[in-house]
CSV table of C-alpha atoms and ligand atoms in Angstrom, one decimal:
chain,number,residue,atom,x,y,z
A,1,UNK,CA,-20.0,0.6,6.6
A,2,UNK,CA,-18.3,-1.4,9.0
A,3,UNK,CA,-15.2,-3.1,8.5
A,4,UNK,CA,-14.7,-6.8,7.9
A,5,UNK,CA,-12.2,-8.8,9.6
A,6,UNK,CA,-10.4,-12.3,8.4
A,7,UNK,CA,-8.4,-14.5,10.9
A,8,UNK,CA,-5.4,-16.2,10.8
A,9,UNK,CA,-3.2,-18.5,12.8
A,10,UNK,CA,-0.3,-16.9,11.8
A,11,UNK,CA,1.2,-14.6,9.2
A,12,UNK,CA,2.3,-17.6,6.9
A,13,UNK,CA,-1.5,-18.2,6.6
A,14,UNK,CA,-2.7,-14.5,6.7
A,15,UNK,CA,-0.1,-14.3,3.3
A,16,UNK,CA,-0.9,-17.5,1.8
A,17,UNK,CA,-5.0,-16.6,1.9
A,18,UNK,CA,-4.5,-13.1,1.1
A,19,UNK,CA,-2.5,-13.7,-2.2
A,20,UNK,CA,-5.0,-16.2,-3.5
A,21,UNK,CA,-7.9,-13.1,-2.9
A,22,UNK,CA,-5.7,-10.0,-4.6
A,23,UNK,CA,-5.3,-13.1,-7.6
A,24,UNK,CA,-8.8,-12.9,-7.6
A,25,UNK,CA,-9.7,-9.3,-7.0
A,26,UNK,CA,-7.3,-8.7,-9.8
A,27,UNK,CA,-8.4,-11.6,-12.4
A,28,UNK,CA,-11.8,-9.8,-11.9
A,29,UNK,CA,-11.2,-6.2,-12.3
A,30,UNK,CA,-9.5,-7.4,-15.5
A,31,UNK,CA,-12.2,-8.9,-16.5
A,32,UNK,CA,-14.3,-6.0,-15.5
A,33,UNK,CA,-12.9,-3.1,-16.4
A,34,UNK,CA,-10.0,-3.9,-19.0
A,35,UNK,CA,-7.6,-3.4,-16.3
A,36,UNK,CA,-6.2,-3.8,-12.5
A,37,UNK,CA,-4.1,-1.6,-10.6
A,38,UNK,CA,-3.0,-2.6,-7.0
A,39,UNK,CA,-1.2,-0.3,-4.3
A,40,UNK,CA,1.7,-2.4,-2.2
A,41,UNK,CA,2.9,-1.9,1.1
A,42,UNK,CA,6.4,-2.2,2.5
A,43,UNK,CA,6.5,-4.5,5.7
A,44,UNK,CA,6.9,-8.2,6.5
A,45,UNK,CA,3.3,-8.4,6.1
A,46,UNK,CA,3.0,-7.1,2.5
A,47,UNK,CA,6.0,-8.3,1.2
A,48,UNK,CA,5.1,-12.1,2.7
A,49,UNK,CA,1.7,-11.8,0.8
A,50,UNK,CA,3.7,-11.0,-2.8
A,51,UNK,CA,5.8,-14.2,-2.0
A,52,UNK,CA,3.0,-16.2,-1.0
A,53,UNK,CA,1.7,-15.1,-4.8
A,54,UNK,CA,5.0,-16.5,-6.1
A,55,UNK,CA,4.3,-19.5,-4.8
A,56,UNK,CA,1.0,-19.8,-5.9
A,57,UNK,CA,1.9,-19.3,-9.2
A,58,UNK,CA,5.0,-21.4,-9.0
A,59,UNK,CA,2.2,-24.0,-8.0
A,60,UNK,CA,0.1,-23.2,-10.9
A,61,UNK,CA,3.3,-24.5,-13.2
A,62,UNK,CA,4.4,-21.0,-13.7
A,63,UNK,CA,4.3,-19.7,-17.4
A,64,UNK,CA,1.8,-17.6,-18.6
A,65,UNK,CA,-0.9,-16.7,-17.4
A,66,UNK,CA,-2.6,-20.6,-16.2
A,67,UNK,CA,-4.3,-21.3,-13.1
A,68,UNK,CA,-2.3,-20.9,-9.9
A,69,UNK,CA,-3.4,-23.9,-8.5
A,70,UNK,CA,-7.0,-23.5,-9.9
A,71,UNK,CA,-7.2,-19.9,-8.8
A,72,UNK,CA,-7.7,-17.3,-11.4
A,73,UNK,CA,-5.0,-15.7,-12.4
A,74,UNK,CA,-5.2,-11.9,-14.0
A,75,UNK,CA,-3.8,-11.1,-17.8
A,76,UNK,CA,-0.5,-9.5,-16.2
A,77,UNK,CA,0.1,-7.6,-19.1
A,78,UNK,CA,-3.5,-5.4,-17.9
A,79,UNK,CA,-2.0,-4.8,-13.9
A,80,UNK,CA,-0.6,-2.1,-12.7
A,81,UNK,CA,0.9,-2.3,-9.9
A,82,UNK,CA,1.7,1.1,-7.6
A,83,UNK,CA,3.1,1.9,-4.1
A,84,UNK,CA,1.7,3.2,-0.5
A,85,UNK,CA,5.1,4.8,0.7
A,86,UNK,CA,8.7,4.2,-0.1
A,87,UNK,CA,11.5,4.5,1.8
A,88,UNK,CA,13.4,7.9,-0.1
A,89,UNK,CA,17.0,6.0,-0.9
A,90,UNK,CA,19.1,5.5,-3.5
A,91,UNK,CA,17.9,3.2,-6.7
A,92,UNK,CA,18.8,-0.3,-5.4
A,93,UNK,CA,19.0,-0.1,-1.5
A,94,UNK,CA,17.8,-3.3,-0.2
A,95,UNK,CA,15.7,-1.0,1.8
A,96,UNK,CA,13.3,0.4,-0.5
A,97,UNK,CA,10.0,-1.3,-0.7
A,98,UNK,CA,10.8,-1.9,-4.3
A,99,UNK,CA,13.4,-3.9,-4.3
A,100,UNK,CA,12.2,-5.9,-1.5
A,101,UNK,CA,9.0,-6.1,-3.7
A,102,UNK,CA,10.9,-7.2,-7.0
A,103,UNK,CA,12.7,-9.9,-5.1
A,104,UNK,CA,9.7,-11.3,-3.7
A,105,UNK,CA,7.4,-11.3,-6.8
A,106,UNK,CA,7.7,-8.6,-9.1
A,107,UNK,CA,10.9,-9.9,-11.3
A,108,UNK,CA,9.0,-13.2,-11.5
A,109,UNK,CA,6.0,-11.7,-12.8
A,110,UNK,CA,7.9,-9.8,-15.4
A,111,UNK,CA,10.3,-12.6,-16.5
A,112,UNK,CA,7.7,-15.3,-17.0
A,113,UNK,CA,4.5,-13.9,-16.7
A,114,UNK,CA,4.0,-11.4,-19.0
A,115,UNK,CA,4.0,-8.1,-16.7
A,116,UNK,CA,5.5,-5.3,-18.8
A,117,UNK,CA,8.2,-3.5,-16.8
A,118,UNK,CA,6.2,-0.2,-17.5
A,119,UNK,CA,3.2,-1.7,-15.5
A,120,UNK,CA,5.5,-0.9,-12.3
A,121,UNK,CA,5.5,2.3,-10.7
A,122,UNK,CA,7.8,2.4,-8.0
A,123,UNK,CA,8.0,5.9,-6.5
A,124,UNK,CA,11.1,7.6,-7.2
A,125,UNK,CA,14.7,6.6,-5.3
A,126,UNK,CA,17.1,9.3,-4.1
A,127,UNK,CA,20.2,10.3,-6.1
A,128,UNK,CA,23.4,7.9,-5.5
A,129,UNK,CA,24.9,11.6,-3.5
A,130,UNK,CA,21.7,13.5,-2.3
A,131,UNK,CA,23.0,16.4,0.0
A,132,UNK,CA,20.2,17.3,1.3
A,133,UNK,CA,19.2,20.3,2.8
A,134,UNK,CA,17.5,18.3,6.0
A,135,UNK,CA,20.7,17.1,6.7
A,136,UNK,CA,21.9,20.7,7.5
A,137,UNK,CA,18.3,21.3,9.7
A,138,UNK,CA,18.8,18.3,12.2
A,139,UNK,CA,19.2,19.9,15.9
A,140,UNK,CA,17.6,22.7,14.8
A,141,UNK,CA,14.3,24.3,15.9
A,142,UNK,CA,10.8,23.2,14.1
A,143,UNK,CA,10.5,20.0,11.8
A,144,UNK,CA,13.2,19.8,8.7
A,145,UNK,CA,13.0,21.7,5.7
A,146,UNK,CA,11.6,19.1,2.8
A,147,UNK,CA,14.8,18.4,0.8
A,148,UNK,CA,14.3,19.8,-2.9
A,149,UNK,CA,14.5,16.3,-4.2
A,150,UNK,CA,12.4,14.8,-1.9
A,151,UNK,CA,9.7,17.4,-2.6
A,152,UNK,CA,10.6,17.0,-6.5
A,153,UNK,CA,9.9,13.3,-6.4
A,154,UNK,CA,6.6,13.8,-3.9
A,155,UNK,CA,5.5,16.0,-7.2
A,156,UNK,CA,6.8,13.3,-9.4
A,157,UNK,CA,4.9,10.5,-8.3
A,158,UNK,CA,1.6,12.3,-8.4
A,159,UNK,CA,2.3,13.8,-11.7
A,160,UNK,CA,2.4,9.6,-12.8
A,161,UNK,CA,-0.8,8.9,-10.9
A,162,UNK,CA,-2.2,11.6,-12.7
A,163,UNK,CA,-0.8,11.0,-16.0
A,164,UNK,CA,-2.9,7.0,-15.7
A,165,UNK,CA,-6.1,8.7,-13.8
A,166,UNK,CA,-9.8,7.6,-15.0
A,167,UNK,CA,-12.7,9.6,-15.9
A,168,UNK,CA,-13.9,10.0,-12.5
A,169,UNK,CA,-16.7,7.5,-12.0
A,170,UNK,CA,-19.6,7.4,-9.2
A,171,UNK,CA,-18.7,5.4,-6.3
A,172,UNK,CA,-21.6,3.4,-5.0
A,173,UNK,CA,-23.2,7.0,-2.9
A,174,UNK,CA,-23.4,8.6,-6.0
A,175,UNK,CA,-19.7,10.6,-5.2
A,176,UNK,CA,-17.2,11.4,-8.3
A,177,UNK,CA,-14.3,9.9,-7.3
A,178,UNK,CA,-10.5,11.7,-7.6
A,179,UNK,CA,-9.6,12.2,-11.3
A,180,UNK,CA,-6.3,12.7,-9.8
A,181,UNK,CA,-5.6,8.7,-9.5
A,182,UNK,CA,-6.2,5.3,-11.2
A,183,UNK,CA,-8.8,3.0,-9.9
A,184,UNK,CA,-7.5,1.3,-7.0
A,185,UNK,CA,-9.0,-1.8,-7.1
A,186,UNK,CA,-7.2,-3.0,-3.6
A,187,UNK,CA,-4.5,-1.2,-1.7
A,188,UNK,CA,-2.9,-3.3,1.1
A,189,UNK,CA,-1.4,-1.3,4.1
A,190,UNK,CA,0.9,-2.8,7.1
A,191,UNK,CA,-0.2,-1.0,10.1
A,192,UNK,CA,2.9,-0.2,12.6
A,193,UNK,CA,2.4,-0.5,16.3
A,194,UNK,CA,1.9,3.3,16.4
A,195,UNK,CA,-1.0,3.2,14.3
A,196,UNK,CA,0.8,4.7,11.0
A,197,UNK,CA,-0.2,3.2,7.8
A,198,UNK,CA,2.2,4.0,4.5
A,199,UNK,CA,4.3,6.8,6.1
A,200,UNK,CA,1.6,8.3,7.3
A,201,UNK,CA,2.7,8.8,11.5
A,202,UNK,CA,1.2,9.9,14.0
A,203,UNK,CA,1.9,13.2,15.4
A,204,UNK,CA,3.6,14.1,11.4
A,205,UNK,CA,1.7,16.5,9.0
A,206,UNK,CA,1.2,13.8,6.9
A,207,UNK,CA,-1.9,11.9,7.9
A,208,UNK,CA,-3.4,15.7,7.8
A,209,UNK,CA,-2.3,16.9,4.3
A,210,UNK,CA,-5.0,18.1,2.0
A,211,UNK,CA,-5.4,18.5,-1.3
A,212,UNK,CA,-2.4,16.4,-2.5
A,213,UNK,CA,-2.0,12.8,-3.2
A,214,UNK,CA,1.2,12.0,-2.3
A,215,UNK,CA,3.5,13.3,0.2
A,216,UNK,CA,7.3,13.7,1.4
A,217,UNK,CA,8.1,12.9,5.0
A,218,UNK,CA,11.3,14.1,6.6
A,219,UNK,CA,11.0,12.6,10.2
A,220,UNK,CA,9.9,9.6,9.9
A,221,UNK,CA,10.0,7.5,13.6
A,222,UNK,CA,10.8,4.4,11.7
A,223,UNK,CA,14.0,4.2,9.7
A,224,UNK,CA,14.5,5.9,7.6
A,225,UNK,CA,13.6,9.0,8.1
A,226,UNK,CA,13.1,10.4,4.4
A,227,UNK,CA,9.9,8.8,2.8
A,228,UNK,CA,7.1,9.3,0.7
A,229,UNK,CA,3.6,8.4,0.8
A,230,UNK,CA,0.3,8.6,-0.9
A,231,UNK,CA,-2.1,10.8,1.8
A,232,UNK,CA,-5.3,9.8,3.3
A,233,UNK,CA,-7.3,11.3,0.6
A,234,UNK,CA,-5.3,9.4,-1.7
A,235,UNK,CA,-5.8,6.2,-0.1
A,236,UNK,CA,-9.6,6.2,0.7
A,237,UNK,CA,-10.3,6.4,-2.8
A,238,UNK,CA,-9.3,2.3,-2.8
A,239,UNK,CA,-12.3,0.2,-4.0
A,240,UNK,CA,-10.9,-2.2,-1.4
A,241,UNK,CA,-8.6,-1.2,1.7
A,242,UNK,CA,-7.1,-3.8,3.4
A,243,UNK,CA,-5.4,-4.1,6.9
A,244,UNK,CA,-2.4,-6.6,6.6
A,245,UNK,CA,-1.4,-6.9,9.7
A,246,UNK,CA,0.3,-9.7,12.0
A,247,UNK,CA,1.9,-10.0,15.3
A,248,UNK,CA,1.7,-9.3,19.1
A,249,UNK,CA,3.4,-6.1,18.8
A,250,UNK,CA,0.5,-4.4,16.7
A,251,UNK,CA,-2.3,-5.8,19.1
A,252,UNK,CA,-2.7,-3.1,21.0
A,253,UNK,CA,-2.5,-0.3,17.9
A,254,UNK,CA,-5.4,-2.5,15.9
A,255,UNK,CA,-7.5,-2.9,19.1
A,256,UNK,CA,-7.4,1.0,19.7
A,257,UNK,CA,-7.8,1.9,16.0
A,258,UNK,CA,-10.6,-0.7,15.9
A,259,UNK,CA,-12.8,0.7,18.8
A,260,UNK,CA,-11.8,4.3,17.4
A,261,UNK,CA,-13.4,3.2,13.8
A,262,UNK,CA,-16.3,1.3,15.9
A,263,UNK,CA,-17.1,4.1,18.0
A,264,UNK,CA,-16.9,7.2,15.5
A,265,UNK,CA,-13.9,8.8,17.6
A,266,UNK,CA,-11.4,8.1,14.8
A,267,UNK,CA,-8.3,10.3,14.7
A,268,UNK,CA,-5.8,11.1,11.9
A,269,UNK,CA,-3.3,12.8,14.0
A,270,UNK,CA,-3.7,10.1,16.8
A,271,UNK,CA,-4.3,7.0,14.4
A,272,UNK,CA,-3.6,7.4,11.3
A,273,UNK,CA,-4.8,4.2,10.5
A,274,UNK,CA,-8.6,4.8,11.9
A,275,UNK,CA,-9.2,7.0,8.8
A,276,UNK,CA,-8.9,5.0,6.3
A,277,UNK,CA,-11.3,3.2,4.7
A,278,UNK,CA,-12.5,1.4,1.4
A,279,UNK,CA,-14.9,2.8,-0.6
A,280,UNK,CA,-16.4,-0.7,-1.2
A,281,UNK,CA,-14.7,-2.6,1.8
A,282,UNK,CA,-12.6,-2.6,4.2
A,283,UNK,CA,-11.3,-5.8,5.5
A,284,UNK,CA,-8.7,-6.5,8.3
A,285,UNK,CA,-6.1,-9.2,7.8
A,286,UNK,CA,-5.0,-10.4,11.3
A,287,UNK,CA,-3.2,-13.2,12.9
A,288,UNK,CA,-4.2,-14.1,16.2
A,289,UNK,CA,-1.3,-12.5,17.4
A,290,UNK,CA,-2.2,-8.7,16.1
A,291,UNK,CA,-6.0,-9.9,16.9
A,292,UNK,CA,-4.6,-9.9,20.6
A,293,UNK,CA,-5.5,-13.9,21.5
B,301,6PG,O1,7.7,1.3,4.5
B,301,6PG,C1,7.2,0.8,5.5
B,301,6PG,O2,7.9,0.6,6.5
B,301,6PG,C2,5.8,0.2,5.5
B,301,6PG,O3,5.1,0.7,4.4
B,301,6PG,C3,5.2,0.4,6.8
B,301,6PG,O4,4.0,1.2,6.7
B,301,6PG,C4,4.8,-1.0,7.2
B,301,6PG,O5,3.8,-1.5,6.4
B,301,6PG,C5,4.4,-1.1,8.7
B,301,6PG,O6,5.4,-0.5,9.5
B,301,6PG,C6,4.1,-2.5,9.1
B,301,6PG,O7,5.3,-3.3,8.9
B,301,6PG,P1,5.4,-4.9,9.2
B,301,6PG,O8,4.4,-5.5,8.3
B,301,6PG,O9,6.8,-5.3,8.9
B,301,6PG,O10,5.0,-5.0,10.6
């Protein structure tokens, strides 16, 4: 199945169109199936496209659940709403894809639009005084040891996806699809100019993991270094995948991981980005800058 691609001048316009579709894709899973669950990203890019859905609902007049400026609008109170990857710091770092998340949309959504604070499932922050054991392996040989409460809240996080999995259900080739997760009706990735996706990185034991859904990462190339992150696996069970990605600095990571996915030479360790997919679609959000015009 080969991926679709949308167009943008800019990131303004890549977040203003993509908000109005996850309204959408969300109004009609509601519909659908009773409920909605959507995986966010950290970045610019994600956390532009939750702002841009302020707005649109700020356009719509707001309250309730009415018409965003004639675009459907889900029942809030039936979304759930989950992460990618979170930056492992205290509760409350401006840092943590979280916060940045609740400032953009999230305490908007839950003050006036009827989103129950439950319906959030931020992955969990580090304690206000982790000492952790990595601290004491820097400079030394072979990658750090996974700090105890790093690896507790890895565990913790896909003890939650578990504890809100569906029956498994065929996907469209017949497949059972992970019992271990909700239905993720869309999960939006940022895609770093090194190809990661989440905190997924190149070159880290992450993009390879098996038989787990979500990860800790102790060496993160991109600050900071503790994070955690659903896996591949975890990830390609999204009824919708989508690429959010914008500016000249990612060009030449979405033009490699693009011929890779073209060309059937995709690889994890290389690019962790060129193995993931939708199960339904997969659809690149790009400004012409990350498009490489
Ligand atoms: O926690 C994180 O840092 C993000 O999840 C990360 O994966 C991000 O999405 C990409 O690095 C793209 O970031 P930008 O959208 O800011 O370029």
């Amino acid at each position: 199945m080969s991926d679709e691609t949308r167009m943008f001048a800019d990131r303004q316009a890549l977040c203003r169109q993509a908000a109005a579709e996850l309204l959408e894709v969300l109004a009609a899973a509601v519909r659908d199936r009773g409920e909605a669950s959507a995986v966010l990203t950290g970045g610019g890019t994600g956390t532009g496209i939750l702002a841009a859905v302020a707005d649109l609902l700020d356009a719509g007049g707001g309250g309730g659940d009415g018409p965003a400026g004639g675009l459907p609008v889900p029942d809030w109170s039936r979304v759930h709403l989950w992460w990618g990857d979170e930056r492992f710091l205290p509760a409350g770092d401006p840092e943590r894809n979280e916060v940045q998340a609740r400032a953009a949309l999230l305490d908007l959504l839950v003050d006036c639009h009827g989103l129950p604070a439950e319906n959030i499932h931020p992955m969990p922050a580090d304690g206000p005084a982790a000492v952790s054991v990595a601290g004491s392996a820097v400079g030394t040989a072979g990658p750090p040891a996974t700090p105890p409460r790093l690896g507790a809240a890895a565990d913790a996080y896909a003890a939650e996806l578990l504890a809100r999995a569906q029956a498994p259900r065929p996907a469209p080739d017949g497949a059972a699809v992970d019992a271990r997760l909700p239905v993720f009706d869309v999960v939006m990735l940022g895609v770093g100019p090194d190809a990661h996706v989440a905190s997924l990185f190149p070159g880290l034991p992450g993009p390879l993991a098996e038989g787990v859904t979500v990860v800790p990462v102790t060496d993160s190339p991109k600050p900071p270094a503790r994070r955690l992150s659903l896996t591949v696996e975890a990830l390609n069970t999204a009824e919708r995948l989508w690429f959010v990605v914008a500016g000249a600095d990612k060009a030449e990571a979405v033009a490699a991981v693009r011929h890779a996915r073209d060309h059937g030479t995709t690889d994890a360790a290389r690019w962790p980005a060129s193995v993931v997919s939708g199960r339904a679609v997969t659809t690149w959000w790009l400004d012409e800058a990350a498009a490489g015009n």
